[in-house]
Structures are given as C-alpha cells and as structure tokens.
C-alpha cells in the first residue's frame, strides 16, 4: 500500500516542486491571486502546499494548514534562492493571508519585507524575462515563456493586499492603481481596488472595479465580492443571489465556508437571525474553528437571546483570531447581561490588542477604538480619532456613522447630524446606523424624524444590539405617539440651541429628548 502511494504521489510531487521553483501558483490574499497556474492539465496534488496552490488556481481562499505549508516551502526556497522574486512575492502574500487568518499582525512586517525584497530583485518597471520566480516556466534559452511584458505584478498586488489588511486604504489604492495603469488586464489589481475604494467610501469606484473584474473572471470569489458590493448599494436580493451562487459553485471547503459566511452576514443584517445561525453552523461544519463564522454564530445567538451560548462562541472566536471587534462585541454582550467586570476585562483586552496591532504590524484600528471610546470611554477622544480619519480620506459609511455618533456622545449633536445622514443614506440598510441617526435627531428636538429612524432600526432588525435595543425601545416610549401635521414636519428644524452637555458613557437607559446643544456644524457641512 505504501509502495503504491509512493508511486502515485512521487511524480506529482516532482511536478509540484517544478512549478514552485518556477514561481507558478501563489496564494489568495484578500481576493488577490498571484501567479495563477492553468489547472486544466492534470490532477490535483495531495501535498498541503499544492492544495493551497490548487485552491488559489480556482480563485479560492487557502485553508490555514495548507497555507502554513506553503509558507514553509517558500521560506526554504528563498533561503536557497535569495534572488527569486516570484518566491519572495508568493511568500509575502502568504504572510498577509496568514496574519489575517490568525489575527497575528506580526506577519505583516514579514510580508512587507518579503514583498519589498521581491521588488528589489525585480523592480516594478523591469522586463519580464529572468529568474525562476517570474510567473511562467522557463524555456531552454532561460527566458520566461508566455509572460506578459513589464514589471512585478505579484509584488504590487501583494503590497496592495497588505495595505488593505492594515486598513491603510489610501496606500492600497495607490498600489492597485499603479498595477492597473501598467497592466489594465491584470485581474489581481481589481480585488485590491475594490477593498480600498470601499474602505475610502468611494462606492462608485468600487462598483466600476467590480465590473472590470467580472469582465476578466467569473468564478466564486468574484461572486462573493459582488455580494459585498451589492450589499453596500442596498441591493439585498442581488447580494443574496450572488452569495447563494457562490456556495453552489464552491470548489473547495475554504471557498464554501467563505460563501456561507457571507450568506450568514446578509441574513443577520436583515434581522433573520435563525437563518443566519443556520448559515454559520453550515460554515463551521465545513471548516471547524473558522473564526469569522464563530463570531457570526455568536452574534446570531445573542440576537436570539441565547446569551450564554453566545458568550462561549465569542470566546472560541477570540481564541482562534484575537480580533478587537470580537472583544468589543463580547464586552457589550456582557454589559447587557449585567456582567460589568467581565465587560471591563474585554474592553481592556480590546485596548491591549489594538495597541499591539499598531506596534507589531502597523494596523490602523482607529475605527473600532472610536466605537469603543464613544460608548464606553472618552467620546471626545473618539471624535478626534474619527475626524483625523475623515481628513485623511477614509470616508466609508462606517466611519461616517462612528464620527456622527462620537460627536453626539460628546454633546455636539448639530455637527453630528450630517455624518449620520451620510452613513444612513448611501444604500445599505443598517439598523445601527438608523438608530444612531434617530437618537441624534431626538436630541435636536426632531421628534418625527427621530421616531421614524428608530422605528426603522427596529424594523430592519429587532435585535440589532443586546445593549442598544432596550434603549431604542425606551426612546420610542419617550417620544410617544406622532403629533399632528403629517410628514411635512418630519424633519422640522430644531429649536434654538441650549448649552453643551457631554454625555456620560454607558447610561443604562435612554433619557427624555434633551434640548439641542452647542456645536461646530461648519466642519461637518464641509465633510459631507
């Protein structure tokens, strides 16, 4: 039996080693595929690193154990061949993916070193001929066969993916646009650009990049990205259809897990938490201990009132991937359960992990820190964080919502409202965005608009937050029934301002609608 297995796998391993030596194949990083081989010519190789290459050849994410094997293989390759630019690019891309999957930002520094080493060996404006890492098999004359002329697209795409992983969307945009300018038909530029444009709040550009990507490819990862872009536009049915098709067309367990997770996220955002739980359970049945699916399952359980199970699911997710978002969500779940000490522990964990991510990996965690500070710490610190992000061009819906909410919590409601409107009027139906806008309007005396948006939040998802839903219900009680006058008064101008009052974090119940506070609305009007 052993002899037969050796006979079967020996030639495959030789082919796989030859392909790796030539730099053919790579790893998916945030949807970026480097040096994709043509898989039509032979059977899938059984080795872990070959499985990673086969997965990315189908446009799929690589499973973490297979990815680890690929990292080891490429590390050995560059030790023996330090001038192999393709091997360095693959290694850098693999580090990015591993760092993201494990929540270990230290891998990002390794990734940057590897990718910049690749560029040093083969600058972005260099010709295509040369070493074994150029992305195509070499002929007898030593020149790459069939390679497109010019540059180092693998390193450029990898650096763009690294910038996205660090939430440095402006840098990712520069890398992606540089690659697109050199090679408009190089599909690896477009996933980088889609993520970057979404992070910067340029949803029109993200849609155009998706259209170009769909012209170049039509496989499952493209469908998953389409679902995300369509969700941003508020096209719920289209997003659901694309994600469902992605599940049906999945070519690997990792690919299917990702698509099922997207379906779970979409269901949860619609308030259909039983369906979301089923999607996440299905994802975990395919890939056990998948951290995003565990966290999604925790959200669904919390929404369904199964809080003890939810806390255990969050703890499991955090043990697999120490994501600060998960720590914030678990802390707020504990707050809603009256477990103040446990909540404080999670908030301290959040602070520690965001600090470590910045120090060890250069990761920008300003958004999650601002969300934390606004509700559980120093609202004015949250304002400063988000205003800095806004000035630097990071103007996504999430940043607009966080900035508006931080301003409200800091007692600057008039300045807050334009940002809340920007967050809630771009297409996506978010219960959280609607609730935040309603509370800001309530503080400004805009009772009709406030009632409408808080009711919209609860219609969209009656269980959108274990901490905030009770406050939303209290706010509606305080607002009472609509007054006469009809829709024309829904967005009536607020009465004159009263002195500023900074809101204390963590109040357990919404208070009656206060008088408007002093603000600095000029800067908000220029930012929206």
Coordinates of C-alpha atoms in Angstrom, one line a residue:
X1 CA 0.0 0.0 0.0
X2 CA 2.8 2.4 0.9
X3 CA 4.6 1.5 -2.3
X4 CA 1.6 2.2 -4.4
X5 CA 1.0 5.5 -2.7
X6 CA 4.6 6.4 -3.3
X7 CA 4.3 5.5 -7.0
X8 CA 1.2 7.7 -7.3
X9 CA 2.4 10.8 -5.4
X10 CA 6.1 10.8 -6.5
X11 CA 5.6 12.2 -10.0
X12 CA 3.0 14.7 -8.6
X13 CA 5.5 16.0 -6.0
X14 CA 8.1 16.4 -8.8
X15 CA 5.7 18.4 -10.9
X16 CA 4.7 20.4 -7.9
X17 CA 8.3 21.2 -7.0
X18 CA 9.0 22.2 -10.5
X19 CA 6.0 24.5 -10.5
X20 CA 7.0 26.1 -7.3
X21 CA 10.6 26.5 -8.5
X22 CA 9.2 28.3 -11.5
X23 CA 7.1 30.6 -9.3
X24 CA 3.8 29.3 -10.8
X25 CA 0.9 29.5 -8.4
X26 CA 0.6 31.5 -5.2
X27 CA -1.9 32.4 -2.5
X28 CA -5.1 34.3 -2.3
X29 CA -4.8 37.5 -0.2
X30 CA -8.0 39.4 0.3
X31 CA -9.1 38.1 -3.1
X32 CA -5.8 38.7 -4.8
X33 CA -4.3 35.7 -6.7
X34 CA -0.7 35.8 -7.6
X35 CA 0.8 33.7 -10.4
X36 CA -2.2 31.6 -11.0
X37 CA -1.5 28.3 -12.9
X38 CA -3.6 26.7 -15.6
X39 CA -5.1 23.7 -13.7
X40 CA -6.6 22.0 -16.7
X41 CA -3.7 19.8 -17.4
X42 CA -3.5 17.4 -14.6
X43 CA -4.8 16.0 -11.3
X44 CA -4.7 18.0 -8.0
X45 CA -1.6 17.4 -6.0
X46 CA -2.1 15.9 -2.5
X47 CA 0.5 17.9 -0.6
X48 CA -0.7 20.8 1.6
X49 CA 1.3 23.4 -0.3
X50 CA 0.0 22.0 -3.6
X51 CA -3.6 22.1 -2.2
X52 CA -3.0 25.8 -1.4
X53 CA -1.9 26.4 -5.0
X54 CA -4.8 24.4 -6.4
X55 CA -7.3 26.4 -4.3
X56 CA -5.9 29.7 -5.5
X57 CA -5.9 28.4 -9.0
X58 CA -9.7 28.2 -8.6
X59 CA -9.8 31.7 -7.1
X60 CA -10.4 30.3 -3.6
X61 CA -9.0 31.1 -0.2
X62 CA -6.3 28.8 1.1
X63 CA -7.0 26.7 4.2
X64 CA -4.7 27.8 7.1
X65 CA -2.9 24.5 7.5
X66 CA -2.2 24.3 3.7
X67 CA -1.1 28.0 3.8
X68 CA 1.3 27.2 6.6
X69 CA 2.9 24.5 4.5
X70 CA 3.2 26.9 1.6
X71 CA 4.9 29.5 3.9
X72 CA 7.4 26.9 5.0
X73 CA 8.1 25.8 1.4
X74 CA 8.6 29.4 0.2
X75 CA 10.8 30.2 3.2
X76 CA 13.0 27.3 2.2
X77 CA 13.0 28.4 -1.4
X78 CA 14.2 32.0 -0.7
X79 CA 16.9 30.7 1.6
X80 CA 18.3 28.7 -1.3
X81 CA 17.5 31.2 -4.0
X82 CA 17.5 34.7 -2.5
X83 CA 17.1 36.3 -5.9
X84 CA 13.9 34.5 -6.8
X85 CA 11.5 37.5 -7.0
X86 CA 8.5 35.3 -7.6
X87 CA 9.1 33.2 -4.5
X88 CA 9.5 36.4 -2.4
X89 CA 6.2 37.7 -3.8
X90 CA 4.4 34.4 -3.0
X91 CA 5.9 34.3 0.5
X92 CA 4.9 37.9 1.2
X93 CA 1.3 37.3 0.0
X94 CA 1.1 34.1 2.2
X95 CA 2.3 36.1 5.2
X96 CA -0.5 38.6 4.7
X97 CA -3.1 35.9 4.4
X98 CA -1.8 34.0 7.5
X99 CA -1.6 37.2 9.5
X100 CA -5.2 38.0 8.7
X101 CA -6.5 34.5 9.3
X102 CA -4.7 34.0 12.6
X103 CA -5.1 37.6 13.8
X104 CA -1.3 37.9 14.1
X105 CA -0.2 41.4 12.9
X106 CA 3.5 40.4 13.3
X107 CA 3.1 38.6 10.0
X108 CA 2.5 41.9 8.2
X109 CA 6.1 43.1 8.9
X110 CA 7.4 39.8 7.5
X111 CA 5.1 40.3 4.5
X112 CA 6.4 43.8 3.8
X113 CA 10.0 42.6 4.0
X114 CA 9.3 39.8 1.5
X115 CA 7.3 41.9 -0.9
X116 CA 9.8 44.7 -1.0
X117 CA 12.6 42.2 -1.4
X118 CA 10.7 40.9 -4.5
X119 CA 10.5 44.5 -5.9
X120 CA 14.2 45.0 -5.2
X121 CA 15.1 41.9 -7.2
X122 CA 12.6 42.8 -10.0
X123 CA 11.5 46.4 -9.9
X124 CA 8.0 47.3 -10.9
X125 CA 9.2 48.7 -14.2
X126 CA 11.6 45.8 -15.1
X127 CA 11.1 43.4 -18.0
X128 CA 9.5 40.0 -17.7
X129 CA 12.5 37.8 -18.6
X130 CA 14.6 36.3 -15.9
X131 CA 14.7 34.1 -12.8
X132 CA 12.5 31.2 -11.9
X133 CA 10.0 33.3 -9.9
X134 CA 8.8 35.3 -12.9
X135 CA 5.4 33.5 -13.0
X136 CA 5.9 31.2 -16.1
X137 CA 8.0 28.2 -16.8
X138 CA 11.4 29.0 -18.4
X139 CA 12.5 27.7 -21.7
X140 CA 15.9 26.4 -22.8
X141 CA 17.0 30.0 -23.5
X142 CA 16.3 31.0 -19.9
X143 CA 13.6 33.4 -20.8
X144 CA 10.1 33.2 -19.5
X145 CA 7.6 31.7 -21.9
X146 CA 4.3 33.4 -22.3
X147 CA 4.9 36.0 -19.7
X148 CA 3.4 39.5 -20.1
X149 CA 6.0 42.2 -20.5
X150 CA 7.0 44.5 -17.7
X151 CA 7.3 44.8 -14.0
X152 CA 6.4 42.8 -10.9
X153 CA 2.6 42.5 -10.7
X154 CA 2.8 39.9 -8.0
X155 CA 4.6 42.2 -5.6
X156 CA 2.4 45.2 -6.5
X157 CA -0.8 43.2 -5.8
X158 CA 0.7 41.8 -2.6
X159 CA 1.6 45.2 -1.3
X160 CA -1.9 46.4 -2.1
X161 CA -3.4 43.5 -0.2
X162 CA -1.0 44.2 2.7
X163 CA -2.1 47.8 2.9
X164 CA -5.8 46.7 2.9
X165 CA -5.1 44.2 5.7
X166 CA -3.5 47.1 7.7
X167 CA -6.6 49.3 6.9
X168 CA -4.4 51.7 5.0
X169 CA -6.8 52.0 2.2
X170 CA -5.2 55.1 0.6
X171 CA -1.9 53.1 0.2
X172 CA -3.8 50.1 -1.1
X173 CA -5.5 52.4 -3.7
X174 CA -2.1 53.7 -4.8
X175 CA -0.7 50.1 -5.2
X176 CA -3.8 48.9 -7.0
X177 CA -4.0 51.9 -9.4
X178 CA -0.2 51.6 -10.1
X179 CA -0.7 47.9 -11.2
X180 CA -3.8 48.8 -13.2
X181 CA -2.0 51.6 -15.0
X182 CA 0.8 49.2 -16.0
X183 CA -1.5 46.2 -16.8
X184 CA -5.1 47.0 -17.2
X185 CA -5.9 43.4 -18.0
X186 CA -4.1 42.1 -14.8
X187 CA -7.1 40.9 -12.8
X188 CA -5.2 40.9 -9.5
X189 CA -5.4 44.7 -9.4
X190 CA -9.2 44.8 -9.1
X191 CA -9.8 42.9 -5.8
X192 CA -7.2 45.3 -4.2
X193 CA -9.0 48.3 -5.6
X194 CA -12.5 47.1 -4.6
X195 CA -11.5 46.7 -1.0
X196 CA -9.6 50.0 -1.0
X197 CA -12.4 52.0 -2.6
X198 CA -14.9 50.5 -0.1
X199 CA -12.6 51.5 2.8
X200 CA -12.3 55.0 1.5
X201 CA -16.1 55.3 0.9
X202 CA -15.8 55.6 -2.9
X203 CA -18.6 53.1 -3.6
X204 CA -19.0 54.2 -7.2
X205 CA -15.3 53.4 -8.0
X206 CA -15.7 50.1 -6.2
X207 CA -18.6 49.2 -8.5
X208 CA -16.6 50.1 -11.5
X209 CA -13.7 47.9 -10.4
X210 CA -16.1 45.1 -9.8
X211 CA -17.5 45.4 -13.3
X212 CA -13.9 45.2 -14.7
X213 CA -13.1 42.2 -12.5
X214 CA -16.3 40.4 -13.8
X215 CA -15.1 41.0 -17.3
X216 CA -11.9 39.2 -16.5
X217 CA -13.1 36.4 -14.3
X218 CA -16.4 34.8 -13.3
X219 CA -15.5 32.4 -10.5
X220 CA -16.7 32.0 -6.9
X221 CA -14.5 34.7 -5.2
X222 CA -15.8 37.2 -7.8
X223 CA -19.4 36.3 -6.8
X224 CA -18.6 36.8 -3.1
X225 CA -17.1 40.2 -3.8
X226 CA -20.1 41.1 -5.9
X227 CA -22.3 40.2 -3.0
X228 CA -20.4 42.6 -0.8
X229 CA -20.5 45.5 -3.3
X230 CA -24.2 44.9 -3.9
X231 CA -24.9 45.0 -0.2
X232 CA -23.2 48.4 0.0
X233 CA -25.6 49.7 -2.6
X234 CA -28.6 48.3 -0.8
X235 CA -29.3 45.6 -3.4
X236 CA -30.2 43.0 -0.9
X237 CA -31.8 40.5 -3.3
X238 CA -28.9 40.7 -5.7
X239 CA -26.3 40.3 -2.9
X240 CA -28.2 37.2 -1.6
X241 CA -28.4 35.7 -5.1
X242 CA -24.6 36.2 -5.7
X243 CA -23.7 34.7 -2.4
X244 CA -26.0 31.7 -2.9
X245 CA -24.5 31.1 -6.3
X246 CA -21.0 31.3 -4.7
X247 CA -22.0 28.5 -2.3
X248 CA -23.3 26.3 -5.1
X249 CA -20.2 26.9 -7.2
X250 CA -17.6 26.5 -4.4
X251 CA -14.7 24.3 -5.5
X252 CA -13.1 23.8 -2.1
X253 CA -14.1 23.7 1.6
X254 CA -12.4 27.0 2.3
X255 CA -14.3 28.6 -0.6
X256 CA -17.6 27.2 0.6
X257 CA -17.0 28.3 4.1
X258 CA -16.4 31.9 3.0
X259 CA -19.5 32.0 0.9
X260 CA -21.7 30.5 3.6
X261 CA -20.3 33.2 6.0
X262 CA -21.3 35.9 3.6
X263 CA -24.9 34.5 3.5
X264 CA -24.9 34.4 7.3
X265 CA -23.8 38.0 7.4
X266 CA -26.5 39.1 4.9
X267 CA -29.2 37.2 6.9
X268 CA -28.1 38.8 10.2
X269 CA -28.2 42.3 8.7
X270 CA -31.8 41.6 7.6
X271 CA -32.7 40.6 11.1
X272 CA -33.2 37.0 10.2
X273 CA -31.0 35.5 12.9
X274 CA -32.3 32.0 12.9
X275 CA -31.4 31.7 9.2
X276 CA -28.0 33.4 10.0
X277 CA -27.3 30.8 12.7
X278 CA -28.0 28.0 10.2
X279 CA -25.6 29.5 7.7
X280 CA -22.8 29.9 10.2
X281 CA -23.4 26.4 11.5
X282 CA -23.1 25.1 8.0
X283 CA -19.9 27.0 7.5
X284 CA -18.5 25.5 10.7
X285 CA -19.5 22.1 9.6
X286 CA -17.3 22.6 6.5
X287 CA -14.3 24.3 8.3
X288 CA -14.2 23.7 12.0
X289 CA -13.0 26.6 14.2
X290 CA -13.3 29.2 11.4
X291 CA -13.1 32.4 13.5
X292 CA -15.4 34.7 11.4
X293 CA -18.1 32.0 11.4
X294 CA -17.7 31.5 15.1
X295 CA -18.1 35.3 15.7
X296 CA -21.1 35.4 13.3
X297 CA -22.7 32.5 15.2
X298 CA -22.1 34.4 18.4
X299 CA -24.0 37.4 17.0
X300 CA -26.9 35.3 15.9
X301 CA -27.1 33.5 19.3
X302 CA -27.0 36.8 21.1
X303 CA -29.8 38.2 18.9
X304 CA -31.9 35.0 19.7
X305 CA -31.5 35.6 23.4
X306 CA -29.1 32.6 23.9
X307 CA -26.6 34.7 25.7
X308 CA -24.6 32.1 27.5
X309 CA -24.0 30.2 24.2
X310 CA -23.2 33.5 22.5
X311 CA -20.5 34.3 25.1
X312 CA -18.9 30.9 24.6
X313 CA -18.9 31.3 20.8
X314 CA -17.3 34.7 21.1
X315 CA -14.6 33.3 23.4
X316 CA -14.0 30.5 20.9
X317 CA -13.7 33.0 18.1
X318 CA -11.3 35.1 20.1
X319 CA -9.1 32.1 20.8
X320 CA -8.8 31.4 17.1
X321 CA -8.4 35.0 16.0
X322 CA -7.9 37.8 18.6
X323 CA -9.9 40.4 16.6
X324 CA -10.6 43.6 18.6
X325 CA -14.1 43.7 17.0
X326 CA -15.0 40.4 18.7
X327 CA -13.7 41.7 22.0
X328 CA -15.9 44.8 21.7
X329 CA -19.0 42.8 20.8
X330 CA -18.4 40.3 23.7
X331 CA -17.9 43.2 26.1
X332 CA -21.2 44.8 25.1
X333 CA -22.9 41.4 25.4
X334 CA -21.5 41.1 29.0
X335 CA -22.7 44.7 29.6
X336 CA -26.2 43.8 28.5
X337 CA -26.1 40.8 30.9
X338 CA -25.1 42.9 33.9
X339 CA -21.6 41.3 34.0
X340 CA -19.7 44.6 34.4
X341 CA -16.4 43.0 35.5
X342 CA -16.4 40.7 32.5
X343 CA -17.2 43.6 30.2
X344 CA -14.3 45.6 31.6
X345 CA -12.0 42.7 31.0
X346 CA -13.0 42.6 27.4
X347 CA -12.6 46.3 26.9
X348 CA -9.1 46.1 28.4
X349 CA -8.4 43.3 26.0
X350 CA -9.5 45.5 23.2
X351 CA -7.2 48.3 24.1
X352 CA -4.3 45.9 24.5
X353 CA -4.9 44.2 21.2
X354 CA -5.4 47.3 19.2
X355 CA -2.2 48.7 20.7
X356 CA -0.3 45.6 19.8
X357 CA -1.6 45.5 16.3
X358 CA -0.4 49.0 15.7
X359 CA 3.1 48.4 17.2
X360 CA 3.7 44.9 15.8
X361 CA 2.0 45.2 12.4
X362 CA 1.2 48.8 11.6
X363 CA -2.5 48.1 11.7
X364 CA -4.9 51.1 11.8
X365 CA -7.6 50.2 14.4
X366 CA -8.9 53.7 14.8
X367 CA -12.5 52.8 13.9
X368 CA -13.0 50.1 16.5
X369 CA -11.3 52.3 19.1
X370 CA -13.6 55.2 18.3
X371 CA -16.6 53.0 18.6
X372 CA -15.4 51.8 22.0
X373 CA -14.5 55.3 23.3
X374 CA -17.8 56.8 22.2
X375 CA -19.9 54.4 24.3
X376 CA -17.6 53.1 27.0
X377 CA -14.7 55.6 27.3
X378 CA -13.9 59.1 26.2
X379 CA -16.3 60.4 23.5
X380 CA -14.1 63.4 22.7
X381 CA -11.2 61.1 22.1
X382 CA -13.4 59.2 19.7
X383 CA -14.2 62.5 17.9
X384 CA -10.5 63.3 17.5
X385 CA -9.8 59.8 16.1
X386 CA -12.6 59.9 13.6
X387 CA -12.0 63.5 12.5
X388 CA -8.4 62.5 11.7
X389 CA -9.6 59.6 9.7
X390 CA -12.0 61.8 7.8
X391 CA -9.4 64.4 7.0
X392 CA -7.1 61.6 5.6
X393 CA -9.8 60.5 3.2
X394 CA -11.2 57.4 5.0
X395 CA -14.9 58.2 4.5
X396 CA -16.8 55.0 4.4
X397 CA -20.3 54.6 5.8
X398 CA -18.9 53.0 8.9
X399 CA -16.5 56.0 9.6
X400 CA -19.3 58.5 8.9
X401 CA -21.6 56.7 11.4
X402 CA -18.8 56.4 14.0
X403 CA -17.9 60.1 13.7
X404 CA -21.5 61.2 13.9
X405 CA -22.2 59.0 16.9
X406 CA -19.0 60.2 18.7
X407 CA -19.9 63.8 18.1
X408 CA -23.4 63.1 19.6
X409 CA -21.9 61.4 22.6
X410 CA -19.6 64.4 23.1
X411 CA -22.6 66.7 23.1
X412 CA -22.1 68.1 19.6
X413 CA -25.4 67.0 18.0
X414 CA -25.7 69.6 15.3
X415 CA -22.3 68.7 13.9
X416 CA -23.2 65.0 14.2
X417 CA -26.3 65.0 12.1
X418 CA -24.7 65.5 8.6
X419 CA -22.4 62.5 9.2
X420 CA -25.3 60.3 10.5
X421 CA -27.2 61.2 7.3
X422 CA -24.3 60.4 5.1
X423 CA -24.0 57.0 6.8
X424 CA -27.6 56.1 6.5
X425 CA -28.5 57.4 3.0
X426 CA -25.9 55.6 0.8
X427 CA -27.9 52.5 0.2
X428 CA -27.1 49.9 2.9
X429 CA -29.9 49.3 5.4
X430 CA -28.2 49.2 8.7
X431 CA -30.2 49.1 11.9
X432 CA -27.3 50.5 13.9
X433 CA -26.9 53.5 11.5
X434 CA -30.7 54.2 11.6
X435 CA -30.7 54.0 15.4
X436 CA -27.8 56.4 15.8
X437 CA -29.4 58.9 13.4
X438 CA -32.7 58.7 15.3
X439 CA -31.1 59.4 18.7
X440 CA -29.2 62.4 17.2
X441 CA -32.4 63.7 15.8
X442 CA -34.2 63.1 19.1
X443 CA -31.6 65.2 20.9
X444 CA -32.2 68.0 18.4
X445 CA -35.9 68.0 19.0
X446 CA -36.7 66.5 15.6
X447 CA -39.3 64.1 17.1
X448 CA -40.9 63.0 13.8
X449 CA -37.6 62.1 12.1
X450 CA -36.3 60.5 15.3
X451 CA -39.3 58.3 15.7
X452 CA -39.1 57.3 12.0
X453 CA -35.5 56.3 12.1
X454 CA -35.6 54.5 15.5
X455 CA -38.6 52.5 14.2
X456 CA -36.7 51.8 11.0
X457 CA -33.9 50.4 13.1
X458 CA -36.2 48.0 14.9
X459 CA -38.0 47.0 11.7
X460 CA -34.7 46.3 10.0
X461 CA -33.5 44.1 12.9
X462 CA -35.5 44.0 16.2
X463 CA -32.4 42.5 17.9
X464 CA -29.6 44.5 16.3
X465 CA -27.7 45.0 19.6
X466 CA -28.2 43.4 23.0
X467 CA -27.1 46.7 24.6
X468 CA -28.9 49.2 22.4
X469 CA -32.3 47.7 21.6
X470 CA -33.6 48.3 25.1
X471 CA -32.5 51.9 24.8
X472 CA -34.2 52.2 21.4
X473 CA -37.5 51.0 22.9
X474 CA -37.2 53.4 25.8
X475 CA -36.5 56.2 23.3
X476 CA -39.7 55.4 21.4
X477 CA -41.7 55.4 24.7
X478 CA -40.3 58.8 25.5
X479 CA -41.1 60.2 22.0
X480 CA -44.7 59.0 22.3
X481 CA -47.3 59.0 19.5
X482 CA -46.8 61.2 16.4
X483 CA -48.1 64.8 16.7
X484 CA -50.4 66.3 14.1
X485 CA -49.1 67.9 11.0
X486 CA -48.1 64.8 9.0
X487 CA -44.9 64.1 7.0
X488 CA -44.1 67.7 6.3
X489 CA -43.0 68.2 9.8
X490 CA -40.9 65.0 10.0
X491 CA -37.6 66.8 9.5
X492 CA -38.6 70.1 11.0
X493 CA -35.8 72.5 12.0
X494 CA -34.8 72.1 15.7
X495 CA -35.4 74.9 18.2
X496 CA -32.6 77.2 19.3
X497 CA -29.6 75.7 21.0
X498 CA -29.0 75.2 24.7
X499 CA -25.6 74.9 26.4
X500 CA -23.4 71.9 25.6
X501 CA -23.6 68.8 27.8
X502 CA -21.1 65.9 27.3
X503 CA -22.9 62.6 27.5
X504 CA -21.7 60.1 30.1
X505 CA -20.8 56.7 28.6
X506 CA -22.7 53.6 29.4
X507 CA -26.0 55.1 30.6
X508 CA -28.4 52.1 31.1
X509 CA -31.5 53.8 29.7
X510 CA -32.2 56.5 27.1
X511 CA -33.2 59.8 28.7
X512 CA -36.1 62.1 27.5
X513 CA -35.3 64.1 24.5
X514 CA -33.0 66.9 25.6
X515 CA -32.7 70.4 24.3
X516 CA -30.2 70.9 21.5
X517 CA -26.6 71.6 22.4
X518 CA -24.0 73.9 21.1
X519 CA -21.9 72.6 18.2
X520 CA -19.5 73.3 15.4
X521 CA -21.5 72.5 12.4
X522 CA -19.3 74.2 9.8
X523 CA -16.7 71.4 9.7
X524 CA -19.4 68.8 9.3
X525 CA -21.0 70.5 6.4
X526 CA -17.7 70.6 4.6
X527 CA -17.1 66.9 5.2
X528 CA -20.3 65.6 3.7

